PDB file of N, CA and C in Angstrom:
ATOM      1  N   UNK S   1     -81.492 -48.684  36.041  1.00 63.00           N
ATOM      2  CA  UNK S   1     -82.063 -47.521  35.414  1.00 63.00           C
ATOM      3  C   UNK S   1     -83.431 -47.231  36.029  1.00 63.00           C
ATOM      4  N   UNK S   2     -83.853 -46.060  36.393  1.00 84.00           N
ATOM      5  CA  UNK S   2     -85.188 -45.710  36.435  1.00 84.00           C
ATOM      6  C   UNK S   2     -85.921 -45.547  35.659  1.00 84.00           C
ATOM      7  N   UNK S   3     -87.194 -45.627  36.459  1.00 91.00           N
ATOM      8  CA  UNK S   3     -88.895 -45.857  35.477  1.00 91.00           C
ATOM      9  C   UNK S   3     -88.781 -44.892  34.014  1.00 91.00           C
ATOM     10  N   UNK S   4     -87.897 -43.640  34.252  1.00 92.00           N
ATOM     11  CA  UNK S   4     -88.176 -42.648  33.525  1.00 92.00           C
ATOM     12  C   UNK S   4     -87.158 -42.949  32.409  1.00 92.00           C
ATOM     13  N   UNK S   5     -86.097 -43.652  32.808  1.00 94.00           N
ATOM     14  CA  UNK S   5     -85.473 -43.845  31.645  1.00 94.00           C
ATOM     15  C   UNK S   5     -85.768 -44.666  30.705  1.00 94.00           C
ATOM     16  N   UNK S   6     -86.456 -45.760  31.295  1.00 95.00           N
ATOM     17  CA  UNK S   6     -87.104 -46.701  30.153  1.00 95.00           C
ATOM     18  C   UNK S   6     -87.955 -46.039  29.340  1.00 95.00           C
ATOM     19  N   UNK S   7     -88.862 -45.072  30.232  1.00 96.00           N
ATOM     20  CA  UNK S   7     -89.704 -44.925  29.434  1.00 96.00           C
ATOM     21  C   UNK S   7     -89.409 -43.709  28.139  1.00 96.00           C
ATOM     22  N   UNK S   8     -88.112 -43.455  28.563  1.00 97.00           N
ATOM     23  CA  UNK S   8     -87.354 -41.928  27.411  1.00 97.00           C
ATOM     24  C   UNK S   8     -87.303 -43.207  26.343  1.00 97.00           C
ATOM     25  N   UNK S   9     -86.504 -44.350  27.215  1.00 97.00           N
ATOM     26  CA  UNK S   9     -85.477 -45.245  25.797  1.00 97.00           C
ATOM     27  C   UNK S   9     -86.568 -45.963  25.105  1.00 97.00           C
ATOM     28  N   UNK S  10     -87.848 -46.638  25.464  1.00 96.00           N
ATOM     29  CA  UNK S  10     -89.259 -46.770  24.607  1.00 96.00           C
ATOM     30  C   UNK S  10     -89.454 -45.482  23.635  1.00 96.00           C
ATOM     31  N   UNK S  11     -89.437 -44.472  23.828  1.00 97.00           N
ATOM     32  CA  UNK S  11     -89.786 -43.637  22.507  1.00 97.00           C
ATOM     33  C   UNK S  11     -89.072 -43.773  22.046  1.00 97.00           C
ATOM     34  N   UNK S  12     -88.076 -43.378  22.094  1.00 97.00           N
ATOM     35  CA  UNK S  12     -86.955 -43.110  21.430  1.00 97.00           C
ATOM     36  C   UNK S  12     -86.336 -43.877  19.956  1.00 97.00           C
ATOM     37  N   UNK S  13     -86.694 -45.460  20.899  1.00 96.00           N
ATOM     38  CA  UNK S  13     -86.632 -47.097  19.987  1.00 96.00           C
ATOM     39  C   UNK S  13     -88.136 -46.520  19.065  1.00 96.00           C
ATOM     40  N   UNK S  14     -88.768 -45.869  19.392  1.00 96.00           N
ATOM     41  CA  UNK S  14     -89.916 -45.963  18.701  1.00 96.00           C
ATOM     42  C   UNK S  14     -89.431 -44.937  17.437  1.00 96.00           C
ATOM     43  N   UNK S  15     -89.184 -43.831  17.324  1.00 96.00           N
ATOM     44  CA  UNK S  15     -89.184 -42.955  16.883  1.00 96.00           C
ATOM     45  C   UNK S  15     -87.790 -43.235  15.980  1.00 96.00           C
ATOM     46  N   UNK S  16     -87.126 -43.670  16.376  1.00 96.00           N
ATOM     47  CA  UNK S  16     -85.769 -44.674  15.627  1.00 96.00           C
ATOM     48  C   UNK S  16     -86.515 -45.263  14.332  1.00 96.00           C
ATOM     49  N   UNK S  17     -87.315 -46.286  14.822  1.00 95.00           N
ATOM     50  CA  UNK S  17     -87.942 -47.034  14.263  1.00 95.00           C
ATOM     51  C   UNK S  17     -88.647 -46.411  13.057  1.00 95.00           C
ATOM     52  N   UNK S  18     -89.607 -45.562  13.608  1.00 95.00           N
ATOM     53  CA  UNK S  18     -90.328 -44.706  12.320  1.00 95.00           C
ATOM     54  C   UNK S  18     -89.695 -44.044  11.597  1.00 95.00           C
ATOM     55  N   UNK S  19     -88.538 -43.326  12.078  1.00 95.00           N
ATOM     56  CA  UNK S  19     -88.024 -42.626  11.081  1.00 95.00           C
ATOM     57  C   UNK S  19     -86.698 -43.053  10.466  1.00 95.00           C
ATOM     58  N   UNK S  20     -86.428 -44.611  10.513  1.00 92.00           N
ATOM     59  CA  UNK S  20     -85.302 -45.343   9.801  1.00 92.00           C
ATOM     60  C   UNK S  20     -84.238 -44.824  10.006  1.00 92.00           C
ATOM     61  N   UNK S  21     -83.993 -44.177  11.267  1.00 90.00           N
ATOM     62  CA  UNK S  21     -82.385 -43.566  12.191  1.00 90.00           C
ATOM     63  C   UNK S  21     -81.876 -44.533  12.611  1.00 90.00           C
ATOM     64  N   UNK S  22     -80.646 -45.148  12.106  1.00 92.00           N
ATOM     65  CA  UNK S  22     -80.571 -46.586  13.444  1.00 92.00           C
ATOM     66  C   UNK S  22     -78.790 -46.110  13.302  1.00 92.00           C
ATOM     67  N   UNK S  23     -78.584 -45.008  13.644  1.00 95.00           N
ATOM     68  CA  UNK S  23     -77.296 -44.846  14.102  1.00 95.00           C
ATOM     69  C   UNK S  23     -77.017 -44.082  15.252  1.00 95.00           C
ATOM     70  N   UNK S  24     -75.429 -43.997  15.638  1.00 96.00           N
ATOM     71  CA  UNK S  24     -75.636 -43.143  17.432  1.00 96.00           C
ATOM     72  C   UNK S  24     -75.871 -41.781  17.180  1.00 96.00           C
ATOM     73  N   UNK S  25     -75.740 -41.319  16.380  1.00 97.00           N
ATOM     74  CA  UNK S  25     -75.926 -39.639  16.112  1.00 97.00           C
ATOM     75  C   UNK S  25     -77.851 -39.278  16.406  1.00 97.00           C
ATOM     76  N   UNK S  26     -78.116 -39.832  15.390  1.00 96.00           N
ATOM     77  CA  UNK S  26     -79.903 -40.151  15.652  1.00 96.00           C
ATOM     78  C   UNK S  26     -80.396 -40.450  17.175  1.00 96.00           C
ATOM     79  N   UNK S  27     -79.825 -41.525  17.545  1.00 98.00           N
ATOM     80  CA  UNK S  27     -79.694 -42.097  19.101  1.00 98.00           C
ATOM     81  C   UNK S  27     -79.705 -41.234  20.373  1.00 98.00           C
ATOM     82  N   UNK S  28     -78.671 -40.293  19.622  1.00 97.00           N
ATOM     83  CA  UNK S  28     -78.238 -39.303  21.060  1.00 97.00           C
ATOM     84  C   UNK S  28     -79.602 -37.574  20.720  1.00 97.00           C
ATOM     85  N   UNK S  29     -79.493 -37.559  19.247  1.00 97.00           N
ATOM     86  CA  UNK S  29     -80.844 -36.505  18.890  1.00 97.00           C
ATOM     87  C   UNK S  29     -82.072 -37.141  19.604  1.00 97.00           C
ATOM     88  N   UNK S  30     -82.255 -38.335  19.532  1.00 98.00           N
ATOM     89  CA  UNK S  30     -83.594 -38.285  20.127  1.00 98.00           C
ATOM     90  C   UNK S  30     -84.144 -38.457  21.636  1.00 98.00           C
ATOM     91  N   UNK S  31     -82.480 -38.783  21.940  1.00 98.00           N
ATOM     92  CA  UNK S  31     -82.496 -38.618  23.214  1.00 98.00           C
ATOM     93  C   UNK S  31     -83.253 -37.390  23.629  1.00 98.00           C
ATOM     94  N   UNK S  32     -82.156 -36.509  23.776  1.00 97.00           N
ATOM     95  CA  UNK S  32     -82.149 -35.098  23.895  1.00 97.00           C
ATOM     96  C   UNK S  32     -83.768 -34.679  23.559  1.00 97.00           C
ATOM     97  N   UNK S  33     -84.569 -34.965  22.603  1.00 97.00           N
ATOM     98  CA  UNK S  33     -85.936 -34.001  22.006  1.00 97.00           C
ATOM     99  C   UNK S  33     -86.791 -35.098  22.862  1.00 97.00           C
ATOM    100  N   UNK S  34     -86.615 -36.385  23.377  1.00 97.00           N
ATOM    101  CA  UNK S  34     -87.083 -36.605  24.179  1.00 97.00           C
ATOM    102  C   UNK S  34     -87.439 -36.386  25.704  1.00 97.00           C
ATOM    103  N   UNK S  35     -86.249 -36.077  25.760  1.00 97.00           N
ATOM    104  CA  UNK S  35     -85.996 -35.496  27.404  1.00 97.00           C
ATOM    105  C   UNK S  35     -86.884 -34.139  27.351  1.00 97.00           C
ATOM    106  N   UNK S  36     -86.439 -33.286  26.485  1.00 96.00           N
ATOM    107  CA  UNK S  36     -87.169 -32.022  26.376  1.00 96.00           C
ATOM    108  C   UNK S  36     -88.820 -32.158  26.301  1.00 96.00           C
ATOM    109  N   UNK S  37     -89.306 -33.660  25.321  1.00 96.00           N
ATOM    110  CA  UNK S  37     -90.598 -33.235  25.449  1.00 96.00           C
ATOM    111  C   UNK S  37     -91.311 -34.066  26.732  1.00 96.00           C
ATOM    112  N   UNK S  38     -90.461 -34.873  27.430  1.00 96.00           N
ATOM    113  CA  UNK S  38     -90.990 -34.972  28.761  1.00 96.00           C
ATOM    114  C   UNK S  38     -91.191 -33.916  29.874  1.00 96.00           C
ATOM    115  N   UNK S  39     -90.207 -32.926  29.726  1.00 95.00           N
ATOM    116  CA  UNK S  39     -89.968 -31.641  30.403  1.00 95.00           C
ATOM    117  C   UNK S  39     -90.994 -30.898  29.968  1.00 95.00           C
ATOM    118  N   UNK S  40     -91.579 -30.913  28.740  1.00 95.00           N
ATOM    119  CA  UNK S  40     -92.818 -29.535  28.560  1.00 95.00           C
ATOM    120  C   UNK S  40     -93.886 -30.512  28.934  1.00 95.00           C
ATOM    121  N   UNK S  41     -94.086 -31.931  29.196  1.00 95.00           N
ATOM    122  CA  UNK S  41     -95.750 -32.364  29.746  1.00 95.00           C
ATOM    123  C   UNK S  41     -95.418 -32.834  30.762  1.00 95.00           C
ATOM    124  N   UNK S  42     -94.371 -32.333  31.738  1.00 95.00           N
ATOM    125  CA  UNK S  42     -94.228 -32.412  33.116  1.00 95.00           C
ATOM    126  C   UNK S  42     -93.863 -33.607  33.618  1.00 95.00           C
ATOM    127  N   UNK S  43     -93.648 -34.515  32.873  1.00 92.00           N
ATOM    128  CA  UNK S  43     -93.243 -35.618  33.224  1.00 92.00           C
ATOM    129  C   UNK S  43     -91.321 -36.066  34.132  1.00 92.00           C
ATOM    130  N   UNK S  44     -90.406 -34.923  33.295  1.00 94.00           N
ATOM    131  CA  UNK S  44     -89.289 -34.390  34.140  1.00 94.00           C
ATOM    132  C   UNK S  44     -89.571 -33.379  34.678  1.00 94.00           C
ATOM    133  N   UNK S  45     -88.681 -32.965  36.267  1.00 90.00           N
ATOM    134  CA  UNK S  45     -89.022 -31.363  36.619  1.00 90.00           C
ATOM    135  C   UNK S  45     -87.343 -31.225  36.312  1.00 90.00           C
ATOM    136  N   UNK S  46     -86.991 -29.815  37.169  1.00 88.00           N
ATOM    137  CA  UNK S  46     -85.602 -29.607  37.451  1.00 88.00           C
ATOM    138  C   UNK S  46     -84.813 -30.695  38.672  1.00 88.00           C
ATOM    139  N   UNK S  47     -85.541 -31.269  39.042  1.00 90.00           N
ATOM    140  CA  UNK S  47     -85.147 -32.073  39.956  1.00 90.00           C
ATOM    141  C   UNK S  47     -84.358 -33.667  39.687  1.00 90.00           C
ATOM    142  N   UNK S  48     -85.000 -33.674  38.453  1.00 91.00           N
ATOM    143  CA  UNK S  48     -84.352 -34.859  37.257  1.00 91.00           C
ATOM    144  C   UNK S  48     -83.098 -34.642  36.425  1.00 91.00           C
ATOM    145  N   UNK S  49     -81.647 -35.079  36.837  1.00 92.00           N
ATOM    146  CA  UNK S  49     -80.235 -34.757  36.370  1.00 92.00           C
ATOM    147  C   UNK S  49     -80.526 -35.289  34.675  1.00 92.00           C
ATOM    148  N   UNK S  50     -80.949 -34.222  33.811  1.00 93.00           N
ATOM    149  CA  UNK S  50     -80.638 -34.384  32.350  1.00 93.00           C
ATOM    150  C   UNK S  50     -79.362 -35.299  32.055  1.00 93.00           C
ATOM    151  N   UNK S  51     -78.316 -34.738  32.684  1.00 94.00           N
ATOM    152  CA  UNK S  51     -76.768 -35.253  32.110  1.00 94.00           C
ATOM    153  C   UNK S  51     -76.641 -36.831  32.225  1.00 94.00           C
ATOM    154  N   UNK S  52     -77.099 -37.104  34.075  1.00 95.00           N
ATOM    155  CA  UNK S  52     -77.283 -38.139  34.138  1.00 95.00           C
ATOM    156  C   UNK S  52     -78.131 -38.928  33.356  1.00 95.00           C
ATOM    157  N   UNK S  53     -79.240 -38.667  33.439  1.00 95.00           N
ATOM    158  CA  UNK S  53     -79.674 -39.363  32.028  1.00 95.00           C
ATOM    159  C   UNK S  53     -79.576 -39.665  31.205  1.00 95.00           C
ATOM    160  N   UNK S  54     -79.127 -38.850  30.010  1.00 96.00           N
ATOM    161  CA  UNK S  54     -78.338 -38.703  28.745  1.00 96.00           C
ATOM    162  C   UNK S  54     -76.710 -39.798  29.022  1.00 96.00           C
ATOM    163  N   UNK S  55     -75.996 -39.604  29.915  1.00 96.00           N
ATOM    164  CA  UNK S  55     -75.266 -40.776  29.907  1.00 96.00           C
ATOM    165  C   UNK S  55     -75.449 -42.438  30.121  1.00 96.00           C
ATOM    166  N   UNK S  56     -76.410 -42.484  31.088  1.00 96.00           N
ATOM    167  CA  UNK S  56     -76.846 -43.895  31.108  1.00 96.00           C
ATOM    168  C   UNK S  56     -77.748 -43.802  30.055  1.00 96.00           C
ATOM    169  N   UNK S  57     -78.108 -43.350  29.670  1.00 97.00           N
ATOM    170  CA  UNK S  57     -79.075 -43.873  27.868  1.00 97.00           C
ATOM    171  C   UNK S  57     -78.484 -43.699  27.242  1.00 97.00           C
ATOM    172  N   UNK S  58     -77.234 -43.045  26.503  1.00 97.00           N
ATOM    173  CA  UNK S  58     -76.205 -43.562  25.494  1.00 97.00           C
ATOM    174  C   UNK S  58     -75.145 -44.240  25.984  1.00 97.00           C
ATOM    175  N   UNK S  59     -75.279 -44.723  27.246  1.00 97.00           N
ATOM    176  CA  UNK S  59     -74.233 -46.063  27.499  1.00 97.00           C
ATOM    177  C   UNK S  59     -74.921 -47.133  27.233  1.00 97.00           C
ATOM    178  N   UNK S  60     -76.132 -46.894  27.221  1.00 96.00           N
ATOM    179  CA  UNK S  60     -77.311 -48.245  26.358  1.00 96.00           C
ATOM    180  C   UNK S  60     -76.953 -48.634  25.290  1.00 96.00           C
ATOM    181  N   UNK S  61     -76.487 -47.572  24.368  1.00 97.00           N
ATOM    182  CA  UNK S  61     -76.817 -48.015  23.312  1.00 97.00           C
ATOM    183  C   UNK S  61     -76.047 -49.364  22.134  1.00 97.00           C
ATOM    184  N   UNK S  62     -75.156 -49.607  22.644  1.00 96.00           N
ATOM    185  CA  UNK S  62     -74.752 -51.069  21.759  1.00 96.00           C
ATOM    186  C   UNK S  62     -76.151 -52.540  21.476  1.00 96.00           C
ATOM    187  N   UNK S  63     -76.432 -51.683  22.867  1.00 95.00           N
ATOM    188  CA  UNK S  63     -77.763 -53.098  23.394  1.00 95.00           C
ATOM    189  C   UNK S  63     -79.363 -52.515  22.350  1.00 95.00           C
ATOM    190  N   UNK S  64     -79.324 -51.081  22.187  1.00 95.00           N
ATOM    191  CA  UNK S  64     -80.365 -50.491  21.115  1.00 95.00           C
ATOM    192  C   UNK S  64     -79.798 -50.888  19.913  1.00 95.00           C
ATOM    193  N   UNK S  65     -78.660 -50.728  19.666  1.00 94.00           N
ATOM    194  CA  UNK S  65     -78.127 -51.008  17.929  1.00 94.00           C
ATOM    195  C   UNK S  65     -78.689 -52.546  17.767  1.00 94.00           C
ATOM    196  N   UNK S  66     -78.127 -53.654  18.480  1.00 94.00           N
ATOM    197  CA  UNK S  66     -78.127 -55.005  18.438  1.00 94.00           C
ATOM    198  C   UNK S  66     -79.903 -55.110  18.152  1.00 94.00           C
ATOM    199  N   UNK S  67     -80.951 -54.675  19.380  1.00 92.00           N
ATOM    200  CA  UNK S  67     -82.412 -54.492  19.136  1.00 92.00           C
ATOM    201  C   UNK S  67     -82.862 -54.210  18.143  1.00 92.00           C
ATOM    202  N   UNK S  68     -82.234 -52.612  17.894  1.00 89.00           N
ATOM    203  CA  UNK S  68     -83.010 -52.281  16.553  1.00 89.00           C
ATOM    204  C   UNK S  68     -82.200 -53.455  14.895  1.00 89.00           C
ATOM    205  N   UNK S  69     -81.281 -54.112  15.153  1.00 88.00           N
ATOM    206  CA  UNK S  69     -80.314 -54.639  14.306  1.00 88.00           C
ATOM    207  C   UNK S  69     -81.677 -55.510  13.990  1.00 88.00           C
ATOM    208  N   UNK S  70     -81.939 -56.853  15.172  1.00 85.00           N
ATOM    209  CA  UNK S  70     -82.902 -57.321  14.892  1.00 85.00           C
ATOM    210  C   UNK S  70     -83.921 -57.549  14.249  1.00 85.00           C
ATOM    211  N   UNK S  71     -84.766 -56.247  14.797  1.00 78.00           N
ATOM    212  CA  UNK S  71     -86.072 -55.783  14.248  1.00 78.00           C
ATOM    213  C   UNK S  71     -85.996 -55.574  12.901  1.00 78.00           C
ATOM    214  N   UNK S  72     -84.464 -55.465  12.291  1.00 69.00           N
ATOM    215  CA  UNK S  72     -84.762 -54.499  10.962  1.00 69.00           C
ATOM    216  C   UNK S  72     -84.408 -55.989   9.983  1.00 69.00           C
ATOM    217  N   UNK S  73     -83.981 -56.889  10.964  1.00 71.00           N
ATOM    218  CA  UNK S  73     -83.808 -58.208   9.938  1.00 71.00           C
ATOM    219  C   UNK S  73     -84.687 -59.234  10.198  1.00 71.00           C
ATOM    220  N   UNK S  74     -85.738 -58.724  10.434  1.00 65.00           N
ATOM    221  CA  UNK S  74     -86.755 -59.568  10.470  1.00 65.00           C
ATOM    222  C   UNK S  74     -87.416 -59.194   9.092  1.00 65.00           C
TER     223      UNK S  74
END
């Protein structure tokens, strides 16, 4: 995965986190409002495949459920 995807799937776990979403529906929303708000502070251009992205970060996610599973049984 690239730099940029970690750094989508770090918010994302974050924002999971704060707002007590820990399912794939939530998962794939915050994908998406993530990607977008990297795109308005320039951090994606058009040159960055959204789709691609969005698939390797919800092919992540068994490995986010198990993480956030964790965190929430601590």
């Amino acid at each position: 995965m690239e730099s940029i995807n970690y750094e989508i799937l770090d918010l994302v776990k974050k924002k999971m986190r704060e707002q007590g979403a820990f399912n794939r529906e939530a998962y794939k929303e915050y994908i998406e409002e993530t990607i977008e708000y990297f795109r308005e502070r320039g951090t994606m251009t058009d040159e960055d495949n959204d789709d691609f992205i969005k698939e390797q970060l919800l092919s992540s996610w068994n490995e986010v459920q198990d993480e956030l599973a964790d965190d929430t049984s601590k």
